[in-house]
mmCIF file of C-alpha atoms in Angstrom:
data_model
loop_
_atom_site.group_PDB
_atom_site.id
_atom_site.type_symbol
_atom_site.label_atom_id
_atom_site.label_comp_id
_atom_site.label_asym_id
_atom_site.label_seq_id
_atom_site.Cartn_x
_atom_site.Cartn_y
_atom_site.Cartn_z
ATOM 1 C CA MET A 12 27.596 39.588 10.784
ATOM 2 C CA PRO A 13 25.476 36.632 11.989
ATOM 3 C CA ILE A 14 21.712 37.006 11.721
ATOM 4 C CA PHE A 15 19.174 34.716 13.423
ATOM 5 C CA SER A 16 15.681 34.741 11.941
ATOM 6 C CA ARG A 17 12.547 32.975 13.130
ATOM 7 C CA LEU A 18 9.307 32.788 11.192
ATOM 8 C CA LEU A 19 6.420 31.899 13.475
ATOM 9 C CA LEU A 20 3.675 31.897 10.867
ATOM 10 C CA LEU A 21 3.988 32.490 7.143
ATOM 11 C CA ARG A 22 1.179 32.525 4.637
ATOM 12 C CA SER A 23 2.227 31.556 1.153
ATOM 13 C CA ILE A 24 1.822 34.198 -1.537
ATOM 14 C CA THR A 25 0.998 31.680 -4.250
ATOM 15 C CA PRO A 26 -0.912 28.868 -2.547
ATOM 16 C CA VAL A 27 -0.827 25.477 -4.176
ATOM 17 C CA LEU A 28 -3.921 23.324 -3.782
ATOM 18 C CA ALA A 29 -2.934 19.664 -4.135
ATOM 19 C CA LEU A 30 -6.417 18.353 -4.771
ATOM 20 C CA VAL A 31 -7.354 15.485 -7.035
ATOM 21 C CA ALA A 32 -11.060 15.304 -7.877
ATOM 22 C CA LEU A 33 -12.828 12.327 -9.314
ATOM 23 C CA ALA A 34 -15.081 13.060 -12.262
ATOM 24 C CA GLY A 35 -18.652 14.214 -11.606
ATOM 25 C CA ALA A 36 -21.848 12.361 -11.031
ATOM 26 C CA ALA A 37 -21.742 10.282 -14.193
ATOM 27 C CA LEU A 38 -19.277 7.425 -13.781
ATOM 28 C CA ALA A 39 -17.954 5.398 -16.686
ATOM 29 C CA ASP A 40 -19.246 1.861 -17.170
ATOM 30 C CA VAL A 41 -16.795 -0.814 -16.074
ATOM 31 C CA ARG A 42 -16.675 -4.559 -16.533
ATOM 32 C CA ILE A 43 -17.917 -6.796 -13.750
ATOM 33 C CA LYS A 44 -14.539 -8.569 -13.663
ATOM 34 C CA ASP A 45 -12.877 -5.257 -12.706
ATOM 35 C CA ILE A 46 -15.036 -4.610 -9.634
ATOM 36 C CA ALA A 47 -15.889 -8.154 -8.499
ATOM 37 C CA PHE A 48 -14.680 -11.743 -8.563
ATOM 38 C CA PHE A 49 -16.280 -15.177 -8.512
ATOM 39 C CA GLU A 50 -16.475 -16.629 -5.038
ATOM 40 C CA GLY A 51 -14.053 -19.531 -4.567
ATOM 41 C CA VAL A 52 -11.909 -18.598 -7.568
ATOM 42 C CA ARG A 53 -8.923 -17.181 -5.718
ATOM 43 C CA GLU A 54 -5.243 -17.624 -4.958
ATOM 44 C CA ASN A 55 -3.931 -19.686 -2.044
ATOM 45 C CA GLN A 56 -0.895 -18.891 0.097
ATOM 46 C CA LEU A 57 1.963 -21.381 0.306
ATOM 47 C CA VAL A 58 4.901 -21.360 2.705
ATOM 48 C CA GLY A 59 7.989 -23.482 3.294
ATOM 49 C CA TYR A 60 11.313 -23.576 5.143
ATOM 50 C CA GLY A 61 14.556 -24.171 3.255
ATOM 51 C CA LEU A 62 18.249 -23.495 2.888
ATOM 52 C CA VAL A 63 20.118 -21.224 0.502
ATOM 53 C CA VAL A 64 23.659 -22.378 -0.275
ATOM 54 C CA GLY A 65 26.540 -20.973 -2.304
ATOM 55 C CA LEU A 66 26.776 -17.622 -0.537
ATOM 56 C CA ASN A 67 30.101 -15.823 -0.530
ATOM 57 C CA GLY A 68 30.573 -15.664 3.235
ATOM 58 C CA THR A 69 27.351 -13.695 3.754
ATOM 59 C CA GLY A 70 25.274 -16.523 5.221
ATOM 60 C CA ASP A 71 24.119 -17.184 8.775
ATOM 61 C CA SER A 72 26.615 -17.343 11.602
ATOM 62 C CA LEU A 73 25.907 -20.762 13.099
ATOM 63 C CA ARG A 74 26.491 -19.510 16.623
ATOM 64 C CA ASN A 75 23.610 -17.004 16.346
ATOM 65 C CA ALA A 76 21.372 -19.203 14.163
ATOM 66 C CA PRO A 77 21.408 -22.735 15.668
ATOM 67 C CA PHE A 78 18.426 -23.782 13.546
ATOM 68 C CA THR A 79 20.574 -23.291 10.437
ATOM 69 C CA GLU A 80 23.164 -25.689 11.810
ATOM 70 C CA LYS A 81 20.509 -28.308 12.612
ATOM 71 C CA SER A 82 19.070 -27.934 9.120
ATOM 72 C CA ILE A 83 22.497 -28.439 7.534
ATOM 73 C CA GLU A 84 23.064 -31.580 9.594
ATOM 74 C CA GLY A 85 19.651 -32.965 8.670
ATOM 75 C CA MET A 86 20.176 -32.240 4.971
ATOM 76 C CA LEU A 87 23.590 -33.890 4.913
ATOM 77 C CA GLU A 88 22.305 -36.948 6.771
ATOM 78 C CA ARG A 89 19.518 -37.414 4.220
ATOM 79 C CA LEU A 90 22.152 -37.230 1.490
ATOM 80 C CA GLY A 91 24.180 -39.968 3.179
ATOM 81 C CA VAL A 92 27.033 -37.909 4.586
ATOM 82 C CA GLY A 93 26.518 -39.320 8.081
ATOM 83 C CA ASN A 94 26.477 -37.816 11.546
ATOM 84 C CA LEU A 95 28.468 -34.668 12.058
ATOM 85 C CA SER A 96 29.652 -33.315 15.370
ATOM 86 C CA ASP A 97 28.956 -29.682 16.188
ATOM 87 C CA ASP A 98 32.604 -28.618 16.019
ATOM 88 C CA ARG A 99 32.989 -29.683 12.375
ATOM 89 C CA ILE A 100 30.522 -27.199 10.863
ATOM 90 C CA ARG A 101 32.029 -23.750 10.382
ATOM 91 C CA THR A 102 30.424 -22.673 7.122
ATOM 92 C CA GLU A 103 29.247 -19.107 6.456
ATOM 93 C CA ASN A 104 27.925 -19.858 2.987
ATOM 94 C CA THR A 105 24.469 -21.139 4.024
ATOM 95 C CA ALA A 106 21.365 -19.281 5.172
ATOM 96 C CA ALA A 107 18.023 -20.469 6.516
ATOM 97 C CA VAL A 108 15.107 -18.922 4.630
ATOM 98 C CA MET A 109 11.339 -18.837 4.510
ATOM 99 C CA VAL A 110 9.888 -19.404 1.062
ATOM 100 C CA THR A 111 6.451 -18.019 0.180
ATOM 101 C CA ALA A 112 4.359 -18.260 -2.957
ATOM 102 C CA MET A 113 0.837 -17.702 -4.264
ATOM 103 C CA LEU A 114 -0.881 -20.690 -5.866
ATOM 104 C CA PRO A 115 -3.217 -19.305 -8.558
ATOM 105 C CA PRO A 116 -6.668 -20.799 -9.123
ATOM 106 C CA PHE A 117 -6.856 -23.768 -11.493
ATOM 107 C CA ALA A 118 -3.072 -24.268 -11.401
ATOM 108 C CA ARG A 119 -2.341 -27.668 -12.937
ATOM 109 C CA ARG A 120 0.301 -30.198 -11.975
ATOM 110 C CA GLY A 121 3.606 -29.345 -13.631
ATOM 111 C CA SER A 122 2.949 -25.604 -14.025
ATOM 112 C CA THR A 123 5.381 -23.163 -12.413
ATOM 113 C CA ILE A 124 4.884 -20.239 -10.053
ATOM 114 C CA ASP A 125 7.111 -17.473 -8.668
ATOM 115 C CA VAL A 126 8.454 -17.654 -5.132
ATOM 116 C CA VAL A 127 9.850 -15.124 -2.650
ATOM 117 C CA VAL A 128 12.822 -16.105 -0.480
ATOM 118 C CA SER A 129 13.372 -14.258 2.830
ATOM 119 C CA SER A 130 16.246 -14.734 5.239
ATOM 120 C CA LEU A 131 15.343 -16.176 8.653
ATOM 121 C CA GLY A 132 18.704 -15.840 10.399
ATOM 122 C CA ASP A 133 21.387 -13.150 10.484
ATOM 123 C CA ALA A 134 22.653 -13.509 6.933
ATOM 124 C CA ASP A 135 24.018 -10.305 5.393
ATOM 125 C CA SER A 136 22.981 -11.045 1.822
ATOM 126 C CA LEU A 137 21.450 -13.806 -0.288
ATOM 127 C CA ARG A 138 23.117 -12.656 -3.490
ATOM 128 C CA GLY A 139 24.574 -15.478 -5.550
ATOM 129 C CA GLY A 140 22.836 -18.242 -3.584
ATOM 130 C CA THR A 141 20.824 -21.259 -4.693
ATOM 131 C CA LEU A 142 17.699 -22.506 -2.966
ATOM 132 C CA ILE A 143 17.736 -26.228 -2.173
ATOM 133 C CA VAL A 144 14.602 -28.328 -2.714
ATOM 134 C CA THR A 145 11.897 -26.805 -0.477
ATOM 135 C CA PRO A 146 8.355 -28.220 -0.146
ATOM 136 C CA LEU A 147 5.653 -25.522 -0.035
ATOM 137 C CA SER A 148 2.592 -26.278 2.062
ATOM 138 C CA GLY A 149 -0.849 -24.728 2.284
ATOM 139 C CA ALA A 150 -2.903 -23.885 5.354
ATOM 140 C CA ASP A 151 -4.062 -27.511 5.545
ATOM 141 C CA GLY A 152 -0.466 -28.765 5.829
ATOM 142 C CA GLU A 153 -0.471 -30.527 2.459
ATOM 143 C CA VAL A 154 2.410 -29.961 0.043
ATOM 144 C CA TYR A 155 1.227 -28.278 -3.156
ATOM 145 C CA ALA A 156 4.513 -27.207 -4.769
ATOM 146 C CA VAL A 157 8.278 -27.703 -4.569
ATOM 147 C CA ALA A 158 10.731 -24.822 -5.017
ATOM 148 C CA GLN A 159 14.380 -24.855 -6.059
ATOM 149 C CA GLY A 160 16.792 -22.783 -8.112
ATOM 150 C CA PRO A 161 19.163 -19.797 -8.201
ATOM 151 C CA ILE A 162 17.769 -16.673 -6.590
ATOM 152 C CA ALA A 163 17.825 -13.081 -7.837
ATOM 153 C CA VAL A 164 18.436 -10.269 -5.334
ATOM 154 C CA ALA A 165 17.485 -6.693 -6.196
ATOM 155 C CA GLY A 166 19.410 -4.980 -3.370
ATOM 156 C CA TYR A 167 23.087 -5.086 -2.486
ATOM 157 C CA ALA A 168 25.312 -4.571 0.544
ATOM 158 C CA ALA A 169 29.003 -3.638 0.737
ATOM 159 C CA GLN A 170 31.121 -2.828 3.739
ATOM 160 C CA GLY A 171 34.682 -2.118 4.745
ATOM 161 C CA VAL A 172 36.446 -1.567 8.031
ATOM 162 C CA ASN A 173 34.944 1.840 8.808
ATOM 163 C CA ALA A 174 32.090 2.227 6.344
ATOM 164 C CA SER A 175 29.248 0.270 4.787
ATOM 165 C CA ILE A 176 26.462 0.834 2.273
ATOM 166 C CA VAL A 177 23.183 -1.010 1.784
ATOM 167 C CA GLU A 178 20.853 -0.524 -1.157
ATOM 168 C CA GLY A 179 17.449 -2.198 -1.079
ATOM 169 C CA VAL A 180 16.989 -5.359 0.964
ATOM 170 C CA PRO A 181 19.644 -7.941 0.024
ATOM 171 C CA THR A 182 18.127 -10.533 2.396
ATOM 172 C CA VAL A 183 14.949 -10.877 0.302
ATOM 173 C CA ALA A 184 15.044 -12.429 -3.162
ATOM 174 C CA ARG A 185 12.808 -13.916 -5.851
ATOM 175 C CA ILE A 186 12.919 -16.926 -8.105
ATOM 176 C CA GLU A 187 10.921 -16.507 -11.282
ATOM 177 C CA ASN A 188 9.063 -19.735 -12.044
ATOM 178 C CA GLY A 189 10.992 -21.218 -9.131
ATOM 179 C CA ALA A 190 8.363 -23.677 -7.893
ATOM 180 C CA THR A 191 6.624 -26.546 -9.655
ATOM 181 C CA VAL A 192 3.025 -27.388 -8.751
ATOM 182 C CA GLU A 193 2.765 -30.965 -7.500
ATOM 183 C CA THR A 194 -0.828 -31.091 -6.193
ATOM 184 C CA GLU A 195 -3.919 -29.553 -7.765
ATOM 185 C CA ILE A 196 -6.771 -28.002 -5.813
ATOM 186 C CA ASP A 197 -10.011 -29.773 -6.666
ATOM 187 C CA PHE A 198 -12.535 -27.272 -7.973
ATOM 188 C CA GLU A 199 -14.876 -28.349 -10.785
ATOM 189 C CA LEU A 200 -16.885 -25.526 -12.295
ATOM 190 C CA GLY A 201 -18.970 -27.917 -14.375
ATOM 191 C CA SER A 202 -20.477 -29.560 -11.275
ATOM 192 C CA LEU A 203 -21.895 -26.298 -9.899
ATOM 193 C CA ASN A 204 -25.459 -25.129 -10.425
ATOM 194 C CA SER A 205 -24.845 -21.623 -9.123
ATOM 195 C CA MET A 206 -22.020 -19.194 -8.564
ATOM 196 C CA ARG A 207 -21.664 -16.118 -6.412
ATOM 197 C CA VAL A 208 -20.131 -12.836 -7.536
ATOM 198 C CA ALA A 209 -18.330 -11.032 -4.682
ATOM 199 C CA LEU A 210 -17.887 -7.254 -4.945
ATOM 200 C CA ARG A 211 -14.506 -5.853 -3.947
ATOM 201 C CA ASP A 212 -16.232 -2.723 -2.579
ATOM 202 C CA PRO A 213 -19.627 -3.814 -1.243
ATOM 203 C CA ASP A 214 -22.491 -1.523 -2.275
ATOM 204 C CA MET A 215 -26.160 -2.428 -2.524
ATOM 205 C CA THR A 216 -26.815 -0.183 -5.524
ATOM 206 C CA THR A 217 -23.909 -1.669 -7.465
ATOM 207 C CA ALA A 218 -24.959 -5.213 -6.552
ATOM 208 C CA SER A 219 -28.474 -4.518 -7.802
ATOM 209 C CA ARG A 220 -27.144 -3.121 -11.080
ATOM 210 C CA ILE A 221 -24.940 -6.197 -11.561
ATOM 211 C CA ALA A 222 -27.947 -8.469 -11.028
ATOM 212 C CA ASP A 223 -29.985 -6.455 -13.548
ATOM 213 C CA ALA A 224 -27.203 -6.661 -16.139
ATOM 214 C CA ILE A 225 -26.911 -10.439 -15.701
ATOM 215 C CA ASN A 226 -30.681 -10.910 -15.964
ATOM 216 C CA THR A 227 -30.700 -8.877 -19.167
ATOM 217 C CA GLU A 228 -27.955 -11.075 -20.627
ATOM 218 C CA LEU A 229 -28.977 -14.529 -19.371
ATOM 219 C CA GLY A 230 -32.707 -14.097 -18.912
ATOM 220 C CA PRO A 231 -35.078 -13.203 -16.056
ATOM 221 C CA ASN A 232 -34.434 -14.613 -12.582
ATOM 222 C CA SER A 233 -30.882 -15.638 -13.506
ATOM 223 C CA ALA A 234 -29.300 -13.492 -10.792
ATOM 224 C CA ARG A 235 -30.269 -11.773 -7.565
ATOM 225 C CA ALA A 236 -28.447 -9.589 -5.079
ATOM 226 C CA LEU A 237 -28.131 -11.357 -1.714
ATOM 227 C CA ASP A 238 -26.424 -8.487 0.143
ATOM 228 C CA PRO A 239 -24.271 -5.432 -0.679
ATOM 229 C CA GLY A 240 -21.280 -7.645 -1.427
ATOM 230 C CA THR A 241 -22.789 -10.758 -3.073
ATOM 231 C CA VAL A 242 -24.770 -11.529 -6.225
ATOM 232 C CA GLN A 243 -25.869 -15.125 -6.844
ATOM 233 C CA ILE A 244 -26.078 -16.505 -10.384
ATOM 234 C CA ASP A 245 -28.241 -19.553 -11.138
ATOM 235 C CA TYR A 246 -27.257 -20.983 -14.503
ATOM 236 C CA GLU A 247 -28.814 -24.445 -14.343
ATOM 237 C CA GLY A 248 -30.379 -25.187 -17.691
ATOM 238 C CA LYS A 249 -28.724 -22.242 -19.413
ATOM 239 C CA ALA A 250 -27.351 -22.675 -22.903
ATOM 240 C CA GLY A 251 -23.614 -23.299 -23.045
ATOM 241 C CA GLY A 252 -21.265 -24.599 -20.387
ATOM 242 C CA VAL A 253 -20.430 -22.967 -17.086
ATOM 243 C CA PRO A 254 -17.158 -21.404 -18.320
ATOM 244 C CA GLU A 255 -18.967 -19.815 -21.260
ATOM 245 C CA VAL A 256 -21.656 -18.381 -18.968
ATOM 246 C CA LEU A 257 -19.089 -16.944 -16.555
ATOM 247 C CA ALA A 258 -17.049 -15.496 -19.427
ATOM 248 C CA ALA A 259 -20.164 -13.689 -20.665
ATOM 249 C CA VAL A 260 -21.004 -12.432 -17.166
ATOM 250 C CA GLU A 261 -17.587 -11.043 -16.274
ATOM 251 C CA ASN A 262 -17.453 -8.939 -19.439
ATOM 252 C CA LEU A 263 -20.797 -7.231 -18.847
ATOM 253 C CA SER A 264 -20.533 -3.504 -18.180
ATOM 254 C CA VAL A 265 -22.251 -1.782 -15.266
ATOM 255 C CA ASP A 266 -22.264 1.697 -13.768
ATOM 256 C CA PRO A 267 -20.907 1.236 -10.214
ATOM 257 C CA ASP A 268 -22.144 3.506 -7.464
ATOM 258 C CA MET A 269 -19.923 4.935 -4.737
ATOM 259 C CA ARG A 270 -20.321 6.593 -1.364
ATOM 260 C CA ALA A 271 -19.540 10.265 -1.019
ATOM 261 C CA LYS A 272 -16.062 10.297 0.464
ATOM 262 C CA VAL A 273 -13.162 12.666 1.033
ATOM 263 C CA VAL A 274 -9.724 11.130 1.611
ATOM 264 C CA ILE A 275 -6.932 13.300 3.009
ATOM 265 C CA ASP A 276 -3.242 12.426 3.105
ATOM 266 C CA ALA A 277 -1.978 14.885 5.701
ATOM 267 C CA ARG A 278 1.673 14.008 5.049
ATOM 268 C CA SER A 279 1.721 14.990 1.381
ATOM 269 C CA GLY A 280 -1.208 17.410 1.450
ATOM 270 C CA THR A 281 -3.141 15.399 -1.134
ATOM 271 C CA ILE A 282 -6.936 15.560 -1.057
ATOM 272 C CA VAL A 283 -9.134 13.204 -3.074
ATOM 273 C CA MET A 284 -12.852 13.902 -3.321
ATOM 274 C CA GLY A 285 -15.531 11.707 -4.831
ATOM 275 C CA GLY A 286 -17.943 13.115 -7.368
ATOM 276 C CA ASN A 287 -20.926 12.685 -5.003
ATOM 277 C CA VAL A 288 -19.540 14.998 -2.308
ATOM 278 C CA ARG A 289 -22.031 17.716 -1.352
ATOM 279 C CA ILE A 290 -21.735 20.754 0.929
ATOM 280 C CA ALA A 291 -24.654 22.438 2.727
ATOM 281 C CA THR A 292 -24.918 26.233 2.844
ATOM 282 C CA VAL A 293 -21.819 27.416 4.684
ATOM 283 C CA ALA A 294 -19.588 30.505 4.843
ATOM 284 C CA VAL A 295 -15.830 29.932 4.881
ATOM 285 C CA SER A 296 -13.356 32.552 6.114
ATOM 286 C CA GLN A 297 -9.616 32.424 5.734
ATOM 287 C CA GLY A 298 -7.213 35.047 7.065
ATOM 288 C CA GLY A 299 -3.488 35.204 7.639
ATOM 289 C CA LEU A 300 -1.387 36.505 10.512
ATOM 290 C CA THR A 301 2.352 36.823 9.908
ATOM 291 C CA VAL A 302 4.742 37.418 12.797
ATOM 292 C CA MET A 303 8.402 37.877 11.940
ATOM 293 C CA VAL A 304 11.096 38.100 14.620
ATOM 294 C CA LYS A 305 14.625 39.024 13.558
ATOM 295 C CA GLU A 306 17.632 39.124 15.838
ATOM 296 C CA GLN A 307 20.801 40.895 14.747
ATOM 297 C CA ILE A 308 23.974 40.580 16.785
ATOM 298 C CA GLU A 309 26.245 43.627 17.037
ATOM 299 C CA VAL A 310 29.627 43.829 18.742
ATOM 300 C CA SER A 311 30.697 46.891 20.745
ATOM 301 C CA GLN A 312 34.456 47.340 21.176
ATOM 302 C CA PRO A 313 36.407 49.996 23.136
ATOM 303 C CA GLU A 314 38.639 52.488 21.363
ATOM 304 C CA PRO A 315 42.286 51.481 20.813
ATOM 305 C CA PHE A 316 44.568 52.032 23.811
ATOM 306 C CA SER A 317 41.552 52.597 26.073
ATOM 307 C CA ILE A 318 40.194 50.715 29.074
ATOM 308 C CA GLY A 319 37.042 48.716 28.376
ATOM 309 C CA GLU A 320 35.580 45.374 27.413
ATOM 310 C CA THR A 321 34.144 44.003 24.225
ATOM 311 C CA VAL A 322 30.444 43.283 24.621
ATOM 312 C CA VAL A 323 27.797 41.712 22.394
ATOM 313 C CA VAL A 324 24.691 43.842 21.886
ATOM 314 C CA PRO A 325 21.665 41.980 20.415
ATOM 315 C CA GLN A 326 19.293 44.015 18.273
ATOM 316 C CA THR A 327 15.777 42.593 17.986
ATOM 317 C CA SER A 328 13.043 43.723 15.600
ATOM 318 C CA VAL A 329 9.463 42.406 15.645
ATOM 319 C CA GLU A 330 7.018 42.899 12.790
ATOM 320 C CA VAL A 331 3.381 41.818 12.704
ATOM 321 C CA GLN A 332 1.288 41.752 9.534
ATOM 322 C CA GLU A 333 -2.382 40.841 9.678
ATOM 323 C CA GLU A 334 -4.418 40.326 6.559
ATOM 324 C CA PRO A 335 -8.167 40.852 6.561
ATOM 325 C CA ALA A 336 -10.349 37.744 6.647
ATOM 326 C CA GLN A 337 -11.978 36.763 3.371
ATOM 327 C CA PHE A 338 -15.382 35.117 3.285
ATOM 328 C CA THR A 339 -16.803 32.964 0.539
ATOM 329 C CA VAL A 340 -20.321 31.557 0.730
ATOM 330 C CA LEU A 341 -20.951 28.039 -0.554
ATOM 331 C CA GLN A 342 -24.646 27.643 -1.381
ATOM 332 C CA GLY A 343 -26.627 24.547 -0.458
ATOM 333 C CA ASP A 344 -26.091 21.270 -2.330
ATOM 334 C CA VAL A 345 -22.771 22.458 -3.699
ATOM 335 C CA SER A 346 -21.208 20.223 -6.340
ATOM 336 C CA LEU A 347 -17.585 19.159 -6.341
ATOM 337 C CA GLN A 348 -16.609 21.761 -8.934
ATOM 338 C CA ARG A 349 -18.255 24.574 -6.941
ATOM 339 C CA LEU A 350 -16.447 23.429 -3.807
ATOM 340 C CA VAL A 351 -13.055 23.447 -5.539
ATOM 341 C CA ASP A 352 -13.745 26.854 -7.103
ATOM 342 C CA GLY A 353 -14.816 28.287 -3.747
ATOM 343 C CA LEU A 354 -11.669 27.093 -1.968
ATOM 344 C CA ASN A 355 -9.447 28.375 -4.764
ATOM 345 C CA ALA A 356 -11.245 31.734 -4.702
ATOM 346 C CA ILE A 357 -9.989 32.552 -1.213
ATOM 347 C CA GLY A 358 -6.470 31.357 -2.039
ATOM 348 C CA VAL A 359 -5.861 28.583 0.459
ATOM 349 C CA THR A 360 -2.962 26.190 0.690
ATOM 350 C CA ALA A 361 -3.321 22.418 0.840
ATOM 351 C CA THR A 362 -2.810 22.434 4.621
ATOM 352 C CA GLN A 363 -5.444 25.147 5.043
ATOM 353 C CA THR A 364 -7.833 23.220 2.807
ATOM 354 C CA ILE A 365 -7.507 20.197 5.085
ATOM 355 C CA SER A 366 -8.348 22.338 8.112
ATOM 356 C CA ILE A 367 -11.324 23.890 6.306
ATOM 357 C CA LEU A 368 -12.731 20.490 5.319
ATOM 358 C CA GLN A 369 -12.364 19.226 8.888
ATOM 359 C CA ALA A 370 -14.150 22.325 10.184
ATOM 360 C CA ILE A 371 -16.966 21.938 7.625
ATOM 361 C CA LYS A 372 -17.356 18.295 8.653
ATOM 362 C CA ALA A 373 -17.468 19.286 12.343
ATOM 363 C CA ALA A 374 -20.167 21.834 11.510
ATOM 364 C CA GLY A 375 -22.270 19.092 9.905
ATOM 365 C CA ALA A 376 -22.200 20.719 6.481
ATOM 366 C CA LEU A 377 -20.055 18.118 4.704
ATOM 367 C CA HIS A 378 -22.296 15.322 3.443
ATOM 368 C CA ALA A 379 -19.553 12.764 2.930
ATOM 369 C CA ASP A 380 -17.247 10.462 4.854
ATOM 370 C CA LEU A 381 -13.989 12.174 5.839
ATOM 371 C CA GLU A 382 -11.022 9.819 6.054
ATOM 372 C CA ILE A 383 -7.523 10.921 7.049
ATOM 373 C CA ILE A 384 -4.670 8.557 6.212
#
């Protein structure tokens, strides 16, 4: 007999609190190189346009990708094939692609870098193709590397008359060590009298601690914090070369500071709290109301050899269960552990915890930044 059941609100019997807490007030010392980098020592983006050949009929359709046809004509003309009329090109084994790469700092001429190849037209797959010589330019328009070679595709695509399957993205591929550096970026460390350390997460307290650690290692007045994200190092006249000084600096350990912050991922119910999170005196109540509506369909039929009609008679039952509210009092200047224990004491779910934290923040009792992602 069919039964239709609707649950309007259900409170879990065994709530699961998906909460990840960072360790308490004392943070572990970390190296400067793990929380900062030297200004100017960075990667540079390269980009180029090229052709992938050798595809098994999965390339661009020249009618929908006219730029691919023009590129094929230009390539063949440079190779001495001569002018080709439009009606002679009917290939489906070529695809126009964009090639991107990251040029690492201090990359020397002749070294190799990885490249990513992405389809620009309507190609179905780049599997089995080979990238033809492609110059890679920087933001200034100068060519810094040249890419070429067979590509490796992680995804695949297969299709028949009435069905198809696609795994991953077969129109994006990589070439390990597929580009050779042709032009170096001029950057001489030995000619500099100072260097700036840039923090990945700007914080004035952390910047001050980095400057103190450098002054302890290199001597007084060797470093100073310019702003929350920058520490300047003056190493003119210091013993050893610039690389040796920077190698000593980046391996110094400091105790980074962090803002009190609560990050909530509403989709997965994950809550991450920093160790500096504090709660003012506040009382938290959590209660549950469960309303269950069940509909049962019954059929009423007339007796055999009698006059009547078969009718459907719905039977509805409604049940309401209300649980008493439970209060827990969080005293002033509550630590992270006390907060977690208080929320667990009243048996809340991850979704309810998110609502409670938002309400505490709205009441002005949460002394931390609340970020929902």
